[in-house]
Short mmCIF file of C-alpha atoms in Angstrom, two decimals:
data_model
loop_
_atom_site.label_atom_id
_atom_site.label_comp_id
_atom_site.label_asym_id
_atom_site.label_seq_id
_atom_site.Cartn_x
_atom_site.Cartn_y
_atom_site.Cartn_z
CA UNK A 1 0.00 0.00 0.00
CA UNK A 2 1.27 3.47 -0.91
CA UNK A 3 -0.02 6.56 0.89
CA UNK A 4 0.81 10.24 0.54
CA UNK A 5 1.62 11.81 3.88
CA UNK A 6 1.67 15.53 4.56
CA UNK A 7 5.03 16.68 5.98
CA UNK A 8 4.46 20.42 5.99
CA UNK A 9 2.32 23.28 4.74
CA UNK A 10 2.74 22.42 1.06
CA UNK A 11 4.78 19.23 0.90
CA UNK A 12 3.93 15.55 0.90
CA UNK A 13 5.86 12.29 0.82
CA UNK A 14 4.90 8.83 -0.36
CA UNK A 15 5.11 5.94 2.11
CA UNK A 16 5.02 2.28 1.09
CA UNK A 17 5.20 -0.05 4.10
CA UNK A 18 6.81 -2.94 2.22
CA UNK A 19 9.49 -0.65 0.76
CA UNK A 20 10.47 1.10 4.01
CA UNK A 21 14.20 1.13 4.72
CA UNK A 22 14.23 0.74 8.50
CA UNK A 23 17.90 1.44 9.18
CA UNK A 24 17.83 5.24 8.57
CA UNK A 25 14.53 5.47 10.48
CA UNK A 26 16.03 3.69 13.48
CA UNK A 27 19.12 5.87 13.31
CA UNK A 28 17.12 9.09 13.21
CA UNK A 29 14.95 8.05 16.15
CA UNK A 30 18.02 6.99 18.12
CA UNK A 31 19.68 10.37 17.49
CA UNK A 32 16.66 12.07 19.03
CA UNK A 33 16.73 9.64 21.96
CA UNK A 34 20.42 10.36 22.56
CA UNK A 35 19.65 14.09 22.62
CA UNK A 36 16.93 13.43 25.21
CA UNK A 37 19.38 11.42 27.31
CA UNK A 38 21.99 14.18 27.07
CA UNK A 39 19.50 16.86 28.14
CA UNK A 40 18.43 14.68 31.08
CA UNK A 41 22.03 14.12 32.11
CA UNK A 42 22.58 17.89 32.09
CA UNK A 43 19.37 18.49 34.12
CA UNK A 44 17.81 20.44 31.23
CA UNK A 45 14.25 19.31 31.90
CA UNK A 46 12.56 21.75 29.51
CA UNK A 47 14.90 20.75 26.67
CA UNK A 48 14.23 17.05 27.26
CA UNK A 49 10.47 17.67 27.29
CA UNK A 50 10.64 19.58 24.00
CA UNK A 51 12.64 16.76 22.39
CA UNK A 52 10.11 14.23 23.67
CA UNK A 53 7.32 16.19 21.98
CA UNK A 54 9.34 16.23 18.76
CA UNK A 55 9.87 12.46 18.94
CA UNK A 56 6.26 11.54 19.66
CA UNK A 57 5.08 13.68 16.70
CA UNK A 58 7.67 12.23 14.31
CA UNK A 59 6.45 9.97 11.49
CA UNK A 60 9.60 7.88 11.79
CA UNK A 61 8.91 7.18 15.46
CA UNK A 62 5.30 6.28 14.69
CA UNK A 63 6.39 3.82 12.00
CA UNK A 64 8.94 2.29 14.37
CA UNK A 65 6.32 1.97 17.13
CA UNK A 66 3.95 0.10 14.81
CA UNK A 67 6.76 -2.15 13.65
CA UNK A 68 7.52 -3.02 17.27
CA UNK A 69 3.97 -3.99 18.22
CA UNK A 70 3.34 -5.93 14.99
CA UNK A 71 6.53 -7.99 15.15
CA UNK A 72 6.60 -9.10 18.80
CA UNK A 73 5.05 -12.21 20.34
CA UNK A 74 1.80 -10.46 21.20
CA UNK A 75 1.09 -9.30 17.65
CA UNK A 76 -1.49 -12.08 17.17
CA UNK A 77 -3.39 -11.28 20.37
CA UNK A 78 -6.17 -8.76 19.91
CA UNK A 79 -7.67 -6.36 22.43
CA UNK A 80 -11.37 -5.88 23.14
CA UNK A 81 -11.95 -4.54 19.61
CA UNK A 82 -10.74 -7.86 18.08
CA UNK A 83 -8.59 -5.92 15.61
CA UNK A 84 -5.15 -7.01 14.42
CA UNK A 85 -2.71 -5.06 12.26
CA UNK A 86 -1.61 -8.01 10.17
CA UNK A 87 -1.36 -6.45 6.70
CA UNK A 88 0.89 -3.68 5.33
CA UNK A 89 -2.17 -1.49 4.69
CA UNK A 90 -3.40 -1.81 8.29
CA UNK A 91 0.08 -1.18 9.68
CA UNK A 92 0.54 1.99 7.66
CA UNK A 93 -2.97 3.21 8.46
CA UNK A 94 -2.30 2.48 12.14
CA UNK A 95 0.93 4.48 12.12
CA UNK A 96 -0.85 7.48 10.60
CA UNK A 97 -3.56 7.30 13.29
CA UNK A 98 -1.17 7.78 16.23
CA UNK A 99 -2.16 11.31 17.20
CA UNK A 100 -2.66 12.79 20.65
CA UNK A 101 -5.61 14.96 19.62
CA UNK A 102 -8.86 13.07 20.18
CA UNK A 103 -7.07 9.96 21.47
CA UNK A 104 -9.03 7.87 23.96
CA UNK A 105 -7.74 4.39 24.92
CA UNK A 106 -10.05 1.39 25.07
CA UNK A 107 -10.50 -0.74 28.17
CA UNK A 108 -8.03 -3.55 28.66
CA UNK A 109 -8.95 -7.12 27.80
CA UNK A 110 -8.44 -9.07 31.05
CA UNK A 111 -6.77 -12.49 30.90
CA UNK A 112 -5.45 -14.74 33.65
CA UNK A 113 -2.41 -16.99 33.23
CA UNK A 114 -1.14 -19.54 35.80
CA UNK A 115 1.88 -18.72 37.99
CA UNK A 116 4.49 -21.10 39.38
CA UNK A 117 2.89 -21.11 42.84
CA UNK A 118 -0.50 -22.18 41.48
CA UNK A 119 -2.07 -18.72 41.58
CA UNK A 120 -3.10 -16.76 38.51
CA UNK A 121 -1.44 -13.65 37.12
CA UNK A 122 -3.81 -10.98 35.73
CA UNK A 123 -2.90 -9.58 32.33
CA UNK A 124 -4.37 -6.49 30.70
CA UNK A 125 -4.25 -6.64 26.90
CA UNK A 126 -4.57 -3.24 25.17
CA UNK A 127 -5.84 -2.81 21.63
CA UNK A 128 -3.32 -2.55 18.80
CA UNK A 129 -3.65 1.23 18.63
CA UNK A 130 -3.18 1.59 22.38
CA UNK A 131 -0.13 -0.68 22.21
CA UNK A 132 1.32 1.41 19.40
CA UNK A 133 0.71 4.63 21.35
CA UNK A 134 2.44 3.11 24.37
CA UNK A 135 5.38 2.02 22.21
CA UNK A 136 5.59 5.54 20.75
CA UNK A 137 5.73 7.22 24.14
CA UNK A 138 8.09 4.57 25.45
CA UNK A 139 10.57 5.62 22.76
CA UNK A 140 10.51 9.07 24.37
CA UNK A 141 10.56 7.83 27.97
CA UNK A 142 13.25 5.15 27.73
CA UNK A 143 16.26 7.51 27.28
CA UNK A 144 15.28 9.33 30.50
CA UNK A 145 14.61 6.05 32.32
CA UNK A 146 18.01 4.67 31.30
CA UNK A 147 19.83 7.85 32.31
CA UNK A 148 18.24 7.95 35.77
CA UNK A 149 18.08 4.18 36.40
CA UNK A 150 19.81 2.35 39.22
CA UNK A 151 23.12 0.98 37.98
CA UNK A 152 22.42 -2.53 39.17
CA UNK A 153 18.89 -2.84 37.81
CA UNK A 154 18.75 -5.44 35.03
CA UNK A 155 15.12 -6.36 34.32
CA UNK A 156 13.26 -5.03 31.25
CA UNK A 157 16.14 -2.82 30.15
CA UNK A 158 17.83 -2.80 26.73
CA UNK A 159 21.11 -4.70 26.42
CA UNK A 160 20.70 -6.22 29.91
CA UNK A 161 19.66 -9.69 31.02
CA UNK A 162 19.30 -12.05 33.96
CA UNK A 163 22.85 -13.26 33.25
CA UNK A 164 24.14 -9.77 34.04
CA UNK A 165 22.22 -9.74 37.33
CA UNK A 166 23.64 -13.13 38.35
CA UNK A 167 27.17 -12.03 37.46
CA UNK A 168 26.73 -8.94 39.66
CA UNK A 169 25.59 -11.23 42.50
CA UNK A 170 28.80 -13.21 42.01
CA UNK A 171 30.91 -10.05 42.20
CA UNK A 172 29.17 -8.94 45.40
CA UNK A 173 29.42 -12.31 47.19
CA UNK A 174 32.37 -14.29 45.84
CA UNK A 175 35.26 -12.96 47.98
CA UNK A 176 36.10 -14.09 51.51
CA UNK A 177 35.72 -10.48 52.68
CA UNK A 178 32.33 -10.12 50.95
CA UNK A 179 29.06 -9.74 52.83
CA UNK A 180 27.73 -13.02 54.25
CA UNK A 181 24.05 -12.18 54.70
CA UNK A 182 21.43 -11.65 52.00
CA UNK A 183 17.97 -10.10 52.14
CA UNK A 184 15.81 -11.84 49.54
CA UNK A 185 12.98 -9.47 48.69
CA UNK A 186 9.94 -9.64 46.49
CA UNK A 187 7.32 -6.93 46.08
CA UNK A 188 3.76 -8.10 46.55
CA UNK A 189 1.67 -7.59 43.39
CA UNK A 190 4.03 -4.85 42.21
CA UNK A 191 2.40 -4.12 38.85
CA UNK A 192 -1.10 -4.17 40.37
CA UNK A 193 -0.47 -1.90 43.36
CA UNK A 194 1.67 1.00 42.12
CA UNK A 195 0.14 4.34 43.07
CA UNK A 196 -1.42 6.13 40.09
CA UNK A 197 -0.81 9.51 41.70
CA UNK A 198 2.87 8.74 42.21
CA UNK A 199 3.23 7.73 38.56
CA UNK A 200 1.51 10.87 37.28
CA UNK A 201 3.64 13.09 39.53
CA UNK A 202 7.00 11.44 38.77
CA UNK A 203 7.00 9.87 35.29
CA UNK A 204 8.33 12.41 32.74
CA UNK A 205 5.90 11.88 29.85
CA UNK A 206 2.66 13.53 28.77
CA UNK A 207 0.48 13.54 31.92
CA UNK A 208 -2.88 13.48 30.13
CA UNK A 209 -1.92 10.44 28.05
CA UNK A 210 -0.53 8.62 31.09
CA UNK A 211 -3.69 9.28 33.12
CA UNK A 212 -5.85 7.89 30.33
CA UNK A 213 -3.81 4.67 30.22
CA UNK A 214 -3.93 4.23 33.98
CA UNK A 215 -7.67 4.86 34.28
CA UNK A 216 -8.99 3.10 31.17
CA UNK A 217 -10.31 0.12 33.19
CA UNK A 218 -10.54 -3.58 32.33
CA UNK A 219 -13.14 -5.68 30.49
CA UNK A 220 -13.69 -9.26 31.69
CA UNK A 221 -16.61 -11.61 30.97
CA UNK A 222 -18.76 -8.78 29.64
CA UNK A 223 -18.20 -6.44 32.60
CA UNK A 224 -16.12 -3.27 32.84
CA UNK A 225 -14.10 -2.60 36.01
CA UNK A 226 -12.25 0.55 37.03
CA UNK A 227 -8.50 0.48 37.66
CA UNK A 228 -7.70 2.40 40.85
CA UNK A 229 -4.04 1.38 41.14
CA UNK A 230 -1.28 -0.37 39.23
CA UNK A 231 -0.05 -0.47 35.68
CA UNK A 232 -1.33 -3.35 33.51
CA UNK A 233 0.86 -6.39 32.93
CA UNK A 234 0.60 -6.76 29.18
CA UNK A 235 1.13 -3.12 28.27
CA UNK A 236 4.35 -2.32 26.40
CA UNK A 237 5.20 0.68 28.57
CA UNK A 238 4.36 -1.03 31.90
CA UNK A 239 7.83 -2.53 32.57
CA UNK A 240 9.45 0.87 32.06
CA UNK A 241 6.93 2.49 34.42
CA UNK A 242 7.62 -0.20 37.05
CA UNK A 243 11.38 0.29 36.72
CA UNK A 244 11.03 4.06 37.15
CA UNK A 245 8.90 3.42 40.25
CA UNK A 246 11.68 1.39 41.89
CA UNK A 247 14.64 3.44 40.69
CA UNK A 248 16.30 5.35 43.51
CA UNK A 249 16.34 2.37 45.87
CA UNK A 250 20.04 1.74 45.28
CA UNK A 251 21.02 5.37 45.92
CA UNK A 252 18.89 5.41 49.08
CA UNK A 253 20.70 2.33 50.43
CA UNK A 254 24.13 3.77 49.63
CA UNK A 255 23.20 6.96 51.51
CA UNK A 256 21.78 5.05 54.47
CA UNK A 257 24.66 2.62 55.03
CA UNK A 258 28.39 2.94 55.37
CA UNK A 259 30.84 1.41 52.95
CA UNK A 260 32.02 -1.16 55.50
CA UNK A 261 28.43 -2.46 55.79
CA UNK A 262 28.91 -3.89 52.26
CA UNK A 263 25.32 -3.22 51.28
CA UNK A 264 24.78 -4.03 47.59
CA UNK A 265 21.52 -4.11 45.66
CA UNK A 266 20.90 -6.35 42.63
CA UNK A 267 17.44 -5.92 41.13
CA UNK A 268 15.65 -7.65 38.28
CA UNK A 269 12.20 -6.07 37.78
CA UNK A 270 10.43 -6.42 41.17
CA UNK A 271 12.74 -9.19 42.47
CA UNK A 272 15.87 -8.03 44.25
CA UNK A 273 18.48 -9.03 46.80
CA UNK A 274 20.44 -6.84 49.22
CA UNK A 275 23.71 -7.99 50.78
CA UNK A 276 24.96 -6.98 54.23
CA UNK A 277 27.59 -7.84 56.83
CA UNK A 278 25.11 -8.95 59.50
CA UNK A 279 21.57 -10.17 59.95
CA UNK A 280 20.85 -7.34 62.39
CA UNK A 281 21.88 -4.72 59.81
CA UNK A 282 19.49 -6.12 57.23
CA UNK A 283 16.68 -6.75 59.71
CA UNK A 284 16.69 -3.47 61.65
CA UNK A 285 18.12 -0.87 59.24
CA UNK A 286 17.89 -1.99 55.63
CA UNK A 287 14.50 -3.72 55.58
CA UNK A 288 12.61 -0.86 57.36
CA UNK A 289 14.21 1.65 54.95
CA UNK A 290 13.11 -0.43 51.95
CA UNK A 291 9.57 -0.73 53.35
CA UNK A 292 9.41 3.04 53.84
CA UNK A 293 10.69 3.62 50.29
CA UNK A 294 8.01 1.30 48.88
CA UNK A 295 5.25 2.72 51.07
CA UNK A 296 5.62 6.10 49.32
CA UNK A 297 4.58 4.26 46.15
CA UNK A 298 1.86 2.25 47.96
CA UNK A 299 3.86 -0.97 47.60
CA UNK A 300 4.69 -3.62 50.21
CA UNK A 301 7.11 -6.52 50.51
CA UNK A 302 5.71 -10.04 50.17
CA UNK A 303 5.89 -11.69 53.64
CA UNK A 304 6.11 -15.22 52.20
CA UNK A 305 8.95 -14.45 49.76
CA UNK A 306 11.01 -11.95 51.80
CA UNK A 307 13.60 -13.47 54.12
CA UNK A 308 17.18 -13.07 55.34
CA UNK A 309 19.60 -15.90 54.53
CA UNK A 310 23.25 -16.70 55.22
CA UNK A 311 25.30 -17.30 52.09
CA UNK A 312 26.42 -20.74 53.35
CA UNK A 313 22.76 -21.77 53.49
CA UNK A 314 22.26 -20.44 50.00
CA UNK A 315 19.32 -18.83 48.25
CA UNK A 316 17.51 -18.94 44.92
CA UNK A 317 17.37 -15.89 42.64
CA UNK A 318 16.03 -15.77 39.06
CA UNK A 319 16.08 -19.57 38.83
CA UNK A 320 19.69 -19.87 40.07
CA UNK A 321 20.97 -21.18 43.39
CA UNK A 322 23.79 -19.17 44.96
CA UNK A 323 25.66 -20.77 47.85
CA UNK A 324 29.13 -20.90 49.35
CA UNK A 325 30.71 -24.31 49.86
CA UNK A 326 33.66 -24.09 52.29
CA UNK A 327 34.11 -20.44 51.40
CA UNK A 328 33.77 -20.87 47.62
CA UNK A 329 30.71 -19.39 45.90
CA UNK A 330 29.07 -21.69 43.35
CA UNK A 331 26.10 -20.69 41.21
CA UNK A 332 24.00 -23.54 39.85
CA UNK A 333 20.57 -24.01 38.29
CA UNK A 334 18.04 -24.08 41.12
CA UNK A 335 16.59 -27.49 41.95
CA UNK A 336 13.07 -26.12 41.52
CA UNK A 337 13.95 -24.95 38.01
CA UNK A 338 15.42 -28.36 37.10
CA UNK A 339 12.35 -30.11 38.49
CA UNK A 340 9.98 -27.80 36.62
CA UNK A 341 11.89 -28.23 33.35
CA UNK A 342 11.87 -32.04 33.63
CA UNK A 343 8.15 -32.02 34.43
CA UNK A 344 7.51 -30.04 31.23
CA UNK A 345 9.65 -32.45 29.22
CA UNK A 346 7.89 -35.52 30.62
CA UNK A 347 4.45 -34.01 30.03
CA UNK A 348 5.40 -33.15 26.46
CA UNK A 349 6.65 -36.68 25.78
CA UNK A 350 3.65 -38.40 27.42
CA UNK A 351 1.14 -36.16 25.65
CA UNK A 352 2.48 -37.21 22.23
CA UNK A 353 2.41 -41.02 22.38
CA UNK A 354 1.64 -41.59 18.70
CA UNK A 355 3.45 -38.73 16.97
CA UNK A 356 6.38 -39.33 14.64
CA UNK A 357 9.93 -39.26 15.97
CA UNK A 358 10.67 -36.25 13.81
CA UNK A 359 7.74 -34.31 15.30
CA UNK A 360 8.78 -35.21 18.85
CA UNK A 361 12.32 -33.99 18.25
CA UNK A 362 10.92 -30.75 16.80
CA UNK A 363 8.95 -30.26 20.02
CA UNK A 364 11.78 -31.13 22.42
CA UNK A 365 14.78 -29.39 20.85
CA UNK A 366 13.61 -25.79 21.46
CA UNK A 367 12.78 -26.64 25.09
CA UNK A 368 16.18 -28.20 25.74
CA UNK A 369 18.16 -25.51 23.94
CA UNK A 370 16.29 -22.62 25.56
CA UNK A 371 16.67 -23.98 29.08
CA UNK A 372 20.34 -24.91 28.73
CA UNK A 373 21.19 -21.57 27.08
CA UNK A 374 19.79 -19.74 30.11
CA UNK A 375 22.12 -21.64 32.46
CA UNK A 376 25.18 -22.10 30.25
CA UNK A 377 27.29 -19.46 32.04
CA UNK A 378 27.21 -20.97 35.57
CA UNK A 379 28.31 -24.23 37.23
CA UNK A 380 25.70 -26.27 35.42
CA UNK A 381 27.40 -29.31 33.88
CA UNK A 382 26.28 -31.78 36.57
CA UNK A 383 22.70 -30.54 36.36
CA UNK A 384 22.88 -30.74 32.57
CA UNK A 385 23.97 -34.40 32.79
CA UNK A 386 21.10 -35.14 35.17
CA UNK A 387 18.59 -33.46 32.84
CA UNK A 388 19.94 -35.43 29.85
CA UNK A 389 19.70 -38.69 31.82
CA UNK A 390 16.11 -38.07 32.88
CA UNK A 391 15.11 -36.99 29.37
CA UNK A 392 16.65 -40.13 27.85
CA UNK A 393 14.84 -42.22 30.46
CA UNK A 394 11.49 -40.64 29.55
CA UNK A 395 12.18 -41.19 25.84
CA UNK A 396 13.08 -44.84 26.42
CA UNK A 397 9.74 -45.35 28.18
CA UNK A 398 8.03 -43.60 25.26
CA UNK A 399 9.66 -46.10 22.88
CA UNK A 400 8.68 -49.07 25.03
CA UNK A 401 5.04 -47.93 25.14
CA UNK A 402 5.01 -47.68 21.34
CA UNK A 403 6.50 -51.15 20.86
CA UNK A 404 5.53 -53.34 23.87
CA UNK A 405 6.33 -56.57 22.04
CA UNK A 406 9.77 -55.55 20.75
CA UNK A 407 13.05 -56.28 22.51
CA UNK A 408 15.32 -53.63 24.00
CA UNK A 409 17.92 -54.37 21.31
CA UNK A 410 15.36 -53.73 18.55
CA UNK A 411 14.26 -50.42 20.14
CA UNK A 412 17.86 -49.35 20.55
CA UNK A 413 18.64 -50.09 16.91
CA UNK A 414 15.47 -48.34 15.73
CA UNK A 415 15.62 -45.10 17.73
CA UNK A 416 19.25 -44.59 18.80
CA UNK A 417 22.49 -44.02 16.94
CA UNK A 418 26.00 -44.18 18.37
CA UNK A 419 27.80 -40.88 18.78
CA UNK A 420 31.14 -40.79 20.54
CA UNK A 421 31.00 -43.00 23.62
CA UNK A 422 27.23 -42.84 23.96
CA UNK A 423 23.96 -43.07 22.08
CA UNK A 424 21.61 -40.36 20.88
CA UNK A 425 17.89 -40.35 20.11
CA UNK A 426 17.47 -39.68 16.39
CA UNK A 427 15.34 -39.97 13.28
CA UNK A 428 16.58 -40.65 9.72
CA UNK A 429 15.91 -37.85 7.23
CA UNK A 430 16.06 -37.76 3.43
CA UNK A 431 16.30 -34.69 1.24
CA UNK A 432 13.67 -35.28 -1.47
CA UNK A 433 15.52 -33.07 -3.96
CA UNK A 434 19.07 -34.43 -3.63
CA UNK A 435 18.14 -37.81 -2.10
CA UNK A 436 20.88 -37.23 0.48
CA UNK A 437 20.24 -39.05 3.76
CA UNK A 438 21.29 -37.89 7.22
CA UNK A 439 20.35 -38.34 10.87
CA UNK A 440 18.54 -35.64 12.82
CA UNK A 441 19.36 -36.05 16.50
CA UNK A 442 17.87 -34.82 19.74
CA UNK A 443 19.78 -31.99 21.31
CA UNK A 444 21.42 -32.54 24.71
CA UNK A 445 22.04 -29.93 27.38
CA UNK A 446 25.64 -31.11 27.74
CA UNK A 447 26.29 -30.35 24.05
CA UNK A 448 26.41 -26.67 24.98
CA UNK A 449 29.82 -25.57 26.32
CA UNK A 450 29.88 -23.72 29.64
CA UNK A 451 31.06 -20.16 28.91
CA UNK A 452 31.44 -17.47 31.56
CA UNK A 453 29.22 -14.45 30.96
CA UNK A 454 30.84 -11.02 30.75
CA UNK A 455 28.67 -8.56 32.69
CA UNK A 456 27.63 -5.31 31.10
CA UNK A 457 29.24 -2.19 32.54
CA UNK A 458 26.87 -0.86 35.15
CA UNK A 459 27.10 2.76 34.01
CA UNK A 460 26.55 2.06 30.30
CA UNK A 461 23.32 2.31 28.38
CA UNK A 462 22.55 2.49 24.62
CA UNK A 463 21.80 6.24 24.61
CA UNK A 464 25.30 7.35 25.59
CA UNK A 465 27.30 8.41 22.49
CA UNK A 466 30.55 7.37 24.14
CA UNK A 467 29.16 3.85 24.72
CA UNK A 468 28.61 3.03 21.02
CA UNK A 469 32.07 1.48 20.58
CA UNK A 470 31.60 -0.58 23.74
CA UNK A 471 28.24 -2.00 22.61
CA UNK A 472 29.61 -2.78 19.13
CA UNK A 473 32.46 -4.73 20.73
CA UNK A 474 30.01 -6.50 23.04
CA UNK A 475 27.75 -7.41 20.10
CA UNK A 476 30.74 -8.99 18.32
CA UNK A 477 31.56 -11.00 21.44
CA UNK A 478 27.98 -12.27 21.73
CA UNK A 479 27.93 -13.19 18.05
CA UNK A 480 31.23 -15.04 18.37
CA UNK A 481 29.99 -16.94 21.41
CA UNK A 482 26.88 -18.03 19.53
CA UNK A 483 28.93 -19.18 16.55
CA UNK A 484 31.11 -21.33 18.81
CA UNK A 485 28.08 -23.17 20.20
CA UNK A 486 26.44 -26.09 18.44
CA UNK A 487 23.59 -25.13 16.12
CA UNK A 488 20.53 -25.75 18.24
CA UNK A 489 17.85 -26.17 15.61
CA UNK A 490 19.52 -29.12 13.89
CA UNK A 491 22.17 -31.44 15.16
CA UNK A 492 23.32 -33.33 12.10
CA UNK A 493 25.40 -36.46 11.89
CA UNK A 494 26.26 -37.64 8.35
CA UNK A 495 25.12 -41.18 7.71
CA UNK A 496 27.85 -43.72 7.24
#
């Protein structure tokens, strides 16, 4: 679809969605974002606000916002209007409709998804237009959020990951002189309880737009309900709003405590840990200060998930177990995570008793590769071997159920091929064009080499001009690390 767009009093330009060159658009938007970050760093609030207005009224930013919401995982999930932007014409029309004047968001479509503890997590699904508007204003908010963010906050931030958070935990706890006590904290219903008034008073974006998002309400089973607090889980801008709500906690702790107290904060979204030299310090000084900080935002700590632990007892954080053994800190996949992963694998295998071997491998390989990739940078080899053993055991039972009258030797010859000193579950494949035959094997967690993760520099973010060279070098390192690993989608072994 080609549309003429007015760019001034007497000028127009032609836009064709399929022919858009995204690189110059992304570069232009990023230049504006870097200017916003620079103005924020220099405490030029009025300048930053003017640049935000320029960004949110830019056609390039609107196109980029629509691209973001139509290419992510939620692009096939509609809001209450049951509308999807799944064609070039709809995407372009949607980008041209992103205007502040006359904008009124729809109510959120309420969904509930199960949590690990058996409870249900409420999600609020905006319409496509509301998602695109949130993505547009997030482009203007993110440079400010990154500039003012806590250095050791790693959740829902560009270029940062859970691996960075775990590496920071290692740096704070690994030495003999490091703090020995840890406050494990979790905020109760963080996204659902954040004060609307605090957000409106402290988030540096258009107040009228923000108020409309916060007060649009939810629609569930034919009934509309008002939203009196919180920011919806499911909205694109919600993670950034939650991060801005919790930013400042690290600076508060550094001001409260002395250097010899060895108080360090590592936060990932609403989960965080705080280290300290003694249990009394964390119990009587740090925890009350954190509760007071959260109370200003109408948030509270979860009593069931907040506790103080000695490092020799160990604790779980982001699916990892951190514990010192005779003074040496080892980080491993948490037992609960291993158990949960194996339960998913067994359920997947048992629920497909009659499928082809090829289809089963297609289902299992992404699960194995995704889980092992998450833990590949810690002391995980023993857990990987255990996971491989249990997976092979479940597959052997799957084979026996399919062929109850066949011998073990027949099953082994039919479903397993020798590789190295062991055997691997496989299926023979034939290329219909070239008639070349090969074996497609099941991926194993131990195929992935253990590689230590290099933590991102705490003070760096993508909107610093001086950090461009650093992020380019880091991107090359990540690409090289991926190329050294085994290809996860197909593990091929030439026949014969």
